Coordinates of C-alpha atoms in Angstrom, one line a residue:
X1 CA 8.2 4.7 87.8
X2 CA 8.1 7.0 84.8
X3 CA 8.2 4.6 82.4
X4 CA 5.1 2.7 83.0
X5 CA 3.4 5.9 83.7
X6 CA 4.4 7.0 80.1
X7 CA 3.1 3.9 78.7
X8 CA 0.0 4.3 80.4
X9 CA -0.5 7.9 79.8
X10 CA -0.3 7.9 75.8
X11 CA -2.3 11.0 74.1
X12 CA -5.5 9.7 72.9
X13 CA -4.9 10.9 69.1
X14 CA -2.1 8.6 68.8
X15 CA -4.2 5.6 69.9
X16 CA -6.6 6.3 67.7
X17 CA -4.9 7.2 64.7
X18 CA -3.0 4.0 65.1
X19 CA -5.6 1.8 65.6
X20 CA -7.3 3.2 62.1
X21 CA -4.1 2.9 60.1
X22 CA -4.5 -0.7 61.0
X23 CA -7.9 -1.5 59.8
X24 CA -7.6 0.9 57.1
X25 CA -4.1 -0.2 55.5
X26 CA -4.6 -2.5 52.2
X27 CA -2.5 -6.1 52.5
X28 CA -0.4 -5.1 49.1
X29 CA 2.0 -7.9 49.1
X30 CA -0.7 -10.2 49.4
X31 CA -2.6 -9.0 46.8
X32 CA 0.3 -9.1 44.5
X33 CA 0.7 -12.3 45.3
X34 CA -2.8 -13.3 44.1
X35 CA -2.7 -11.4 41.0
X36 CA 0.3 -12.9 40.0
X37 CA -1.2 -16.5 40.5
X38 CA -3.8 -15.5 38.7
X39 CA -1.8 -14.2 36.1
X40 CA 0.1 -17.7 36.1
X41 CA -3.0 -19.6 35.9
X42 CA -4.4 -17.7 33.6
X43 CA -1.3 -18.2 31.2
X44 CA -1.2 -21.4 31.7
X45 CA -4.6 -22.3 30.4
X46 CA -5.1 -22.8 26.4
X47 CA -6.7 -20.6 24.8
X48 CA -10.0 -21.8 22.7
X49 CA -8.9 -19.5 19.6
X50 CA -6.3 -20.3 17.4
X51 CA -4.0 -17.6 16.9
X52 CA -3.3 -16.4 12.8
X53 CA -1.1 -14.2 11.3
X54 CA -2.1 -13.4 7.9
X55 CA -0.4 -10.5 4.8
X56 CA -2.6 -8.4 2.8
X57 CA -0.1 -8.7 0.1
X58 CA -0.6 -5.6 -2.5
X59 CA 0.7 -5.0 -5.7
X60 CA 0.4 -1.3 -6.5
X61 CA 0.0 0.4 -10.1
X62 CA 2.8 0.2 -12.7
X63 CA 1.9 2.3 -15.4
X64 CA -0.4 5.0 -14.9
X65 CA -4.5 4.9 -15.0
X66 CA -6.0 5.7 -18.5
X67 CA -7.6 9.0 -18.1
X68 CA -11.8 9.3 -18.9
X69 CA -13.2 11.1 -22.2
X70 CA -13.9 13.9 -19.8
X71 CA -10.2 14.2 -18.5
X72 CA -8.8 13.9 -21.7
X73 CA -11.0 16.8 -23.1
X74 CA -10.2 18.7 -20.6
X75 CA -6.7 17.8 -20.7
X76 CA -6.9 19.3 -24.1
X77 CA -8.3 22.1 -23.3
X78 CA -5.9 23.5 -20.8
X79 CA -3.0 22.6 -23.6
X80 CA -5.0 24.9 -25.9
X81 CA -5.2 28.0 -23.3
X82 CA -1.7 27.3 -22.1
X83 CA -0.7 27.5 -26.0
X84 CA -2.6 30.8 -27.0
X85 CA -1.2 32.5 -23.6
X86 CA 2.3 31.6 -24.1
X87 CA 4.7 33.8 -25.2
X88 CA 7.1 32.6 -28.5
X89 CA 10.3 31.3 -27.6
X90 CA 13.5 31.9 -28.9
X91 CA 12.9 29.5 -31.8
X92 CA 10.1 30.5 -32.7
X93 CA 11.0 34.3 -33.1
X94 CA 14.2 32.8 -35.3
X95 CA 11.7 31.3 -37.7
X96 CA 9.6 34.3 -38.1
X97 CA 13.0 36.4 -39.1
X98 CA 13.9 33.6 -41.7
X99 CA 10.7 33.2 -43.2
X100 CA 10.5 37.2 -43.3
X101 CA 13.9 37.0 -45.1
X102 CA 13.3 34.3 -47.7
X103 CA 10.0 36.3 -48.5
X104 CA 12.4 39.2 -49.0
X105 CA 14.6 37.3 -51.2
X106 CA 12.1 36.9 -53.5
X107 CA 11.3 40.1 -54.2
X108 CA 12.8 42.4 -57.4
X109 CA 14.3 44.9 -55.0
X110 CA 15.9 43.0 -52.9
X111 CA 19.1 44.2 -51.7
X112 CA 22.0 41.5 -49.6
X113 CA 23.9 44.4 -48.5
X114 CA 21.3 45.2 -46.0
X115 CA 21.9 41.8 -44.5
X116 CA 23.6 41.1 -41.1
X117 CA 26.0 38.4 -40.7
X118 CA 23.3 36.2 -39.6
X119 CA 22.4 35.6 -43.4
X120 CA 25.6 33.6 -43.9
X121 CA 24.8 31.0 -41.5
X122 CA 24.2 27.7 -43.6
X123 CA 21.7 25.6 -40.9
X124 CA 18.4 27.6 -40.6
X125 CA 15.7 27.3 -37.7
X126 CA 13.9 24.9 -39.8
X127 CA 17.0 22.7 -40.3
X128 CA 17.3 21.9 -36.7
X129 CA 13.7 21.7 -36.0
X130 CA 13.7 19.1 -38.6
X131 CA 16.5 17.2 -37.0
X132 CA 14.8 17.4 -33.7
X133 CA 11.7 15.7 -34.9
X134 CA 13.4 13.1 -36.0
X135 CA 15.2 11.9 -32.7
X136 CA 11.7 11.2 -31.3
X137 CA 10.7 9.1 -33.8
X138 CA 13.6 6.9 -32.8
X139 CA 12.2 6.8 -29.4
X140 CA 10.1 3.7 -28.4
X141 CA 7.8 4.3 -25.1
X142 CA 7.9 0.6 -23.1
X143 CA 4.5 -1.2 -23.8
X144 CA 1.4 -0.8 -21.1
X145 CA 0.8 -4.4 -21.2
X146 CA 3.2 -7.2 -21.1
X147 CA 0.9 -8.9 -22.9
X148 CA -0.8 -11.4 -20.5
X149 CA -4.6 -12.3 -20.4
X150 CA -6.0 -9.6 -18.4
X151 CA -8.7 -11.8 -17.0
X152 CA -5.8 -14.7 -15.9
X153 CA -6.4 -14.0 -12.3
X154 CA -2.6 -15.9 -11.3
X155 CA -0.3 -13.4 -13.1
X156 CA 1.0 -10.4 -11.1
X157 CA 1.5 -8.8 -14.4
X158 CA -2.3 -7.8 -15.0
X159 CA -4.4 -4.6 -15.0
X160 CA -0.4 -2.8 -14.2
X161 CA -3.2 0.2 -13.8
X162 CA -4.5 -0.9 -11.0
X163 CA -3.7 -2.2 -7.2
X164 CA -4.3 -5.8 -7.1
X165 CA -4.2 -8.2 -4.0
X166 CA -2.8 -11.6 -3.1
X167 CA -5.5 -14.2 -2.4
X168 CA -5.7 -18.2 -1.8
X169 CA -7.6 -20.9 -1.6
X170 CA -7.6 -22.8 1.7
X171 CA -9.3 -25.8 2.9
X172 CA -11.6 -24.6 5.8
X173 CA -13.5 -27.7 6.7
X174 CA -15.2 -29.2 3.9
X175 CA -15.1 -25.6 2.1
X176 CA -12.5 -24.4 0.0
X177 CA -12.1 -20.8 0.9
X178 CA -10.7 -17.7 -0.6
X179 CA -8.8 -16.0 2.2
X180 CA -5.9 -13.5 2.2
X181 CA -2.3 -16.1 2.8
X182 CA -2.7 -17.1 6.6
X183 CA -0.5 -19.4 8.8
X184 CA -1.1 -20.3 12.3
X185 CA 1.5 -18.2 15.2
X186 CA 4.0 -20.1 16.8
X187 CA 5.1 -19.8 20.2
X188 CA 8.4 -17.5 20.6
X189 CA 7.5 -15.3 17.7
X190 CA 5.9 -12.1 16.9
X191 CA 2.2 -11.7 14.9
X192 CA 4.3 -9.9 12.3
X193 CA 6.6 -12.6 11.7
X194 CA 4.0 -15.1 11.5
X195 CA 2.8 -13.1 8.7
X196 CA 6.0 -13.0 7.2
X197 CA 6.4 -16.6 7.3
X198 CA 2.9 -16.9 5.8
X199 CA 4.4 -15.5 3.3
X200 CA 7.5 -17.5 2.6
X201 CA 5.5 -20.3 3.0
X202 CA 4.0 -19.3 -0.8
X203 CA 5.7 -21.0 -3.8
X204 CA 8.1 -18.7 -5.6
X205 CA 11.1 -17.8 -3.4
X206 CA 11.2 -14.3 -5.6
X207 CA 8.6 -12.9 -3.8
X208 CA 10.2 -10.1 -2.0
X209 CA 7.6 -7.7 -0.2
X210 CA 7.9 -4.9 2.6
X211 CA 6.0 -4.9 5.1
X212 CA 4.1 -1.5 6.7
X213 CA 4.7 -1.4 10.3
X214 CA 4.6 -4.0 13.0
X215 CA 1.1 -3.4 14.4
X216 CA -2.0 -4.8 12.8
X217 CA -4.2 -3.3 9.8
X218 CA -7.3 -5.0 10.7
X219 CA -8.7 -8.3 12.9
X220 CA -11.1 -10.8 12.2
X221 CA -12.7 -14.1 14.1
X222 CA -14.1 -16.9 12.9
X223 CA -15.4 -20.3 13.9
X224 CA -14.4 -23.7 13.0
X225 CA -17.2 -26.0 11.6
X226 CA -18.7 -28.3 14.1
X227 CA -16.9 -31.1 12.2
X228 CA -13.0 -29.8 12.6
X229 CA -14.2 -28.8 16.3
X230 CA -11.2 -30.1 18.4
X231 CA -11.2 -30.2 22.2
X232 CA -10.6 -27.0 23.5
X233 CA -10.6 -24.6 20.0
X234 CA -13.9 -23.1 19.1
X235 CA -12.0 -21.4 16.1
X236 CA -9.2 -18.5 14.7
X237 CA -8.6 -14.9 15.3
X238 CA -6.9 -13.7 12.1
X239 CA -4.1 -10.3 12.6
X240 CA -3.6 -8.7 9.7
X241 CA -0.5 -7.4 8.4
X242 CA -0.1 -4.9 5.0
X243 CA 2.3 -5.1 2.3
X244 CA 3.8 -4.4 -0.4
X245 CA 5.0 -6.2 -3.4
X246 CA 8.8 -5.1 -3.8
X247 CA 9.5 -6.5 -7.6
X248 CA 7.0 -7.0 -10.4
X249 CA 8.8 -10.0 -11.6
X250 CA 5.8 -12.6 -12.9
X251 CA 5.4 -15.1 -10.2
X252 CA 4.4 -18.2 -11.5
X253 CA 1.3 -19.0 -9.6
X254 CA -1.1 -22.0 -9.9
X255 CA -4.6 -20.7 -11.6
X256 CA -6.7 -22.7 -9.1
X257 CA -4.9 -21.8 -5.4
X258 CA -3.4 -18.1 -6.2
X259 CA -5.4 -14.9 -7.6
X260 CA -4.3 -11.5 -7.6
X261 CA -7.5 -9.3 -7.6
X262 CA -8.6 -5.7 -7.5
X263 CA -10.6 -4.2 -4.5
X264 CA -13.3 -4.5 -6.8
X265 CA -13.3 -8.1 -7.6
X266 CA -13.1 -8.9 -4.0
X267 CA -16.5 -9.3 -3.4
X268 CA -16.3 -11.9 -5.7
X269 CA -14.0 -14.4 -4.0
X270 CA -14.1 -13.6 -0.2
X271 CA -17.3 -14.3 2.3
X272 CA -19.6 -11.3 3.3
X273 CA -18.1 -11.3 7.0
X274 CA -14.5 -11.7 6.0
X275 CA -15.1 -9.0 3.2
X276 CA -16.3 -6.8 5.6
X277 CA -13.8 -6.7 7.8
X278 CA -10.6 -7.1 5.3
X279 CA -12.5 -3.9 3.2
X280 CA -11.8 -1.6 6.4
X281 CA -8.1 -1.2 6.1
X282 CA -7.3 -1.9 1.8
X283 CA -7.3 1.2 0.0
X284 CA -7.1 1.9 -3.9
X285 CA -4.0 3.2 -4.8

C-alpha cells in the first residue's frame, strides 16, 4: 500500500515544475532538422548572379618621380645650408696646408729646412682629387626611359614613374568594355584562384605577379543586358583581387585588348559605376 499512496501523494512543486518544463522546452532536434533542409535547398538552387573573380593587376614605379621646380629649389637650398654648416674634412684641411706651402715656396725667404717629412711626398691632395673625378666620369647612370612611346597604352615599360594598371577589353553584350581581367569562378575552387586563373588566362606566360592576401580588395555587381539575359542569371558579382607585377619584362600586349593605365587615366576607359567602385581600394604608389 505505500507505493500507490506515494504515487498519489507527489508534492505539488514537482508537478508543476514538470508540467512547465514540458511546454516550455524548445524541440532542438527538430529544428536542426529544418534548418539543415533549408540549408540543402537553399544550396541546391542556382543562383541568378554569376560569380567573377577578377585581378587589379599593378605595376609599381621603377625609377623614381621627377621632383617639382619647388622641390628641386628647395632641394638646393638645404645642400647650400648643409654645405656652409659643415665642418672641412680631412681633405680639405690637406689642401689648405699644400696650397699654403706652394705659396711659401714662392717666396724669396723661403727656407726647406723648416719642412716636415710631409714635403717629400710626390702625390698631393690635388693629385688624387683629380684622379677621383675622373672615375665618375666613367660611370654611366641606366636611362629613365627604355625608350617606348609613352602614350603606347600596351607596353608595361611606360611612365616607369608612375603605378600603372592592367586593363581589357571585354565583350559585354553588344558593348566592348574596359574592365580590370575577369573570368567566371568555377566550382571546387577559391575566388582567389579564380583571379589567378584570370590571369593566366592573358597572353604572355611571363607574366609573373604576387598576389596581396586571399580576401577581397573591393566588390562590384552588375547586370547583364536584356539581350544576353539567360534563364535564371540576372547578371555578375565581380571579387576583386590586388596584385602586383613581379618582373618588368615588356609583355607584348595587343594595342586594341590590353592597356596599362595610371589611376588618372582611369576615368578614361572604365564606366562611372565600375570606376567608382574599383577607385575605393587602388592607391598611387
Amino acid at each position: 500500500m505505500a507505493a500507490p499512496f506515494s504515487r498519489l501523494c507527489r508534492p505539488l512543486w514537482r508537478i508543476t515544475t514538470t508540467s512547465t518544463l514540458n511546454k516550455g522546452v524548445r524541440n532542438v532536434s527538430s529544428s536542426r532538422q529544418q534548418w539543415s533542409a533549408q540549408n540543402v535547398k537553399t544550396a541546391g538552387a542556382a543562383s541568378p548572379w554569376a560569380l567573377n573573380g577578377a585581378v587589379c593587376l599593378q605595376r609599381l614605379p621603377v625609377v623614381s618621380e621627377d621632383g617639382s621646380p619647388i622641390e628641386e629649389e628647395f632641394m638646393e637650398l638645404m645642400h647650400l645650408m648643409e654645405f656652409e654648416r659643415s665642418l672641412l674634412s680631412d681633405h680639405e684641411l690637406r689642401l689648405l696646408e699644400d696650397a699654403a706651402r706652394m705659396s711659401r715656396k714662392q717666396e724669396g725667404d723661403y727656407d726647406s729646412d723648416e719642412e716636415d717629412y710631409r714635403d717629400n711626398e710626390i702625390v698631393t691632395a690635388q693629385d688624387l682629387e683629380d684622379i677621383w673625378e675622373q672615375k665618375p666620369k666613367q660611370f654611366q647612370p641606366a636611362p629613365r626611359s627604355q625608350g617606348v612611346d609613352e602614350k603606347d597604352m600596351s607596353s608595361s615599360e611606360r611612365c616607369l614613374a608612375d603605378s600603372l594598371i592592367l586593363l581589357v577589353k571585354k565583350d559585354v553584350g553588344s558593348q566592348k568594355l574596359w574592365l580590370l581581367p575577369q573570368i567566371q569562378w568555377q566550382t571546387g575552387e577559391t575566388l582567389r584562384q579564380t583571379a589567378e586563373r584570370a590571369l593566366a588566362s592573358l597572353p604572355g606566360a611571363d607574366k609573373k605577379a604576387t598576389f596581396l592576401g586571399n580576401a577581397p580588395c573591393g566588390y562590384y555587381k552588375y547586370k547583364y543586358p536584356k539581350v544576353i539575359q539567360k534563364e535564371g542569371s540576372v547578371g555578375a558579382k565581380v571579387f576583386f583581387f590586388k596584385a602586383v607585377l613581379s618582373s618588368h619584362k615588356h609583355l607584348p600586349l595587343e594595342k586594341n585588348s590590353f592597356a596599362w593605365v595610371k589611376k588618372e587615366e582611369l576615368q578614361d576607359f572604365l564606366k562611372p559605376e565600375y570606376l567608382k567602385q574599383v577607385r575605393r581600394f587602388i592607391m598611387a604608389l
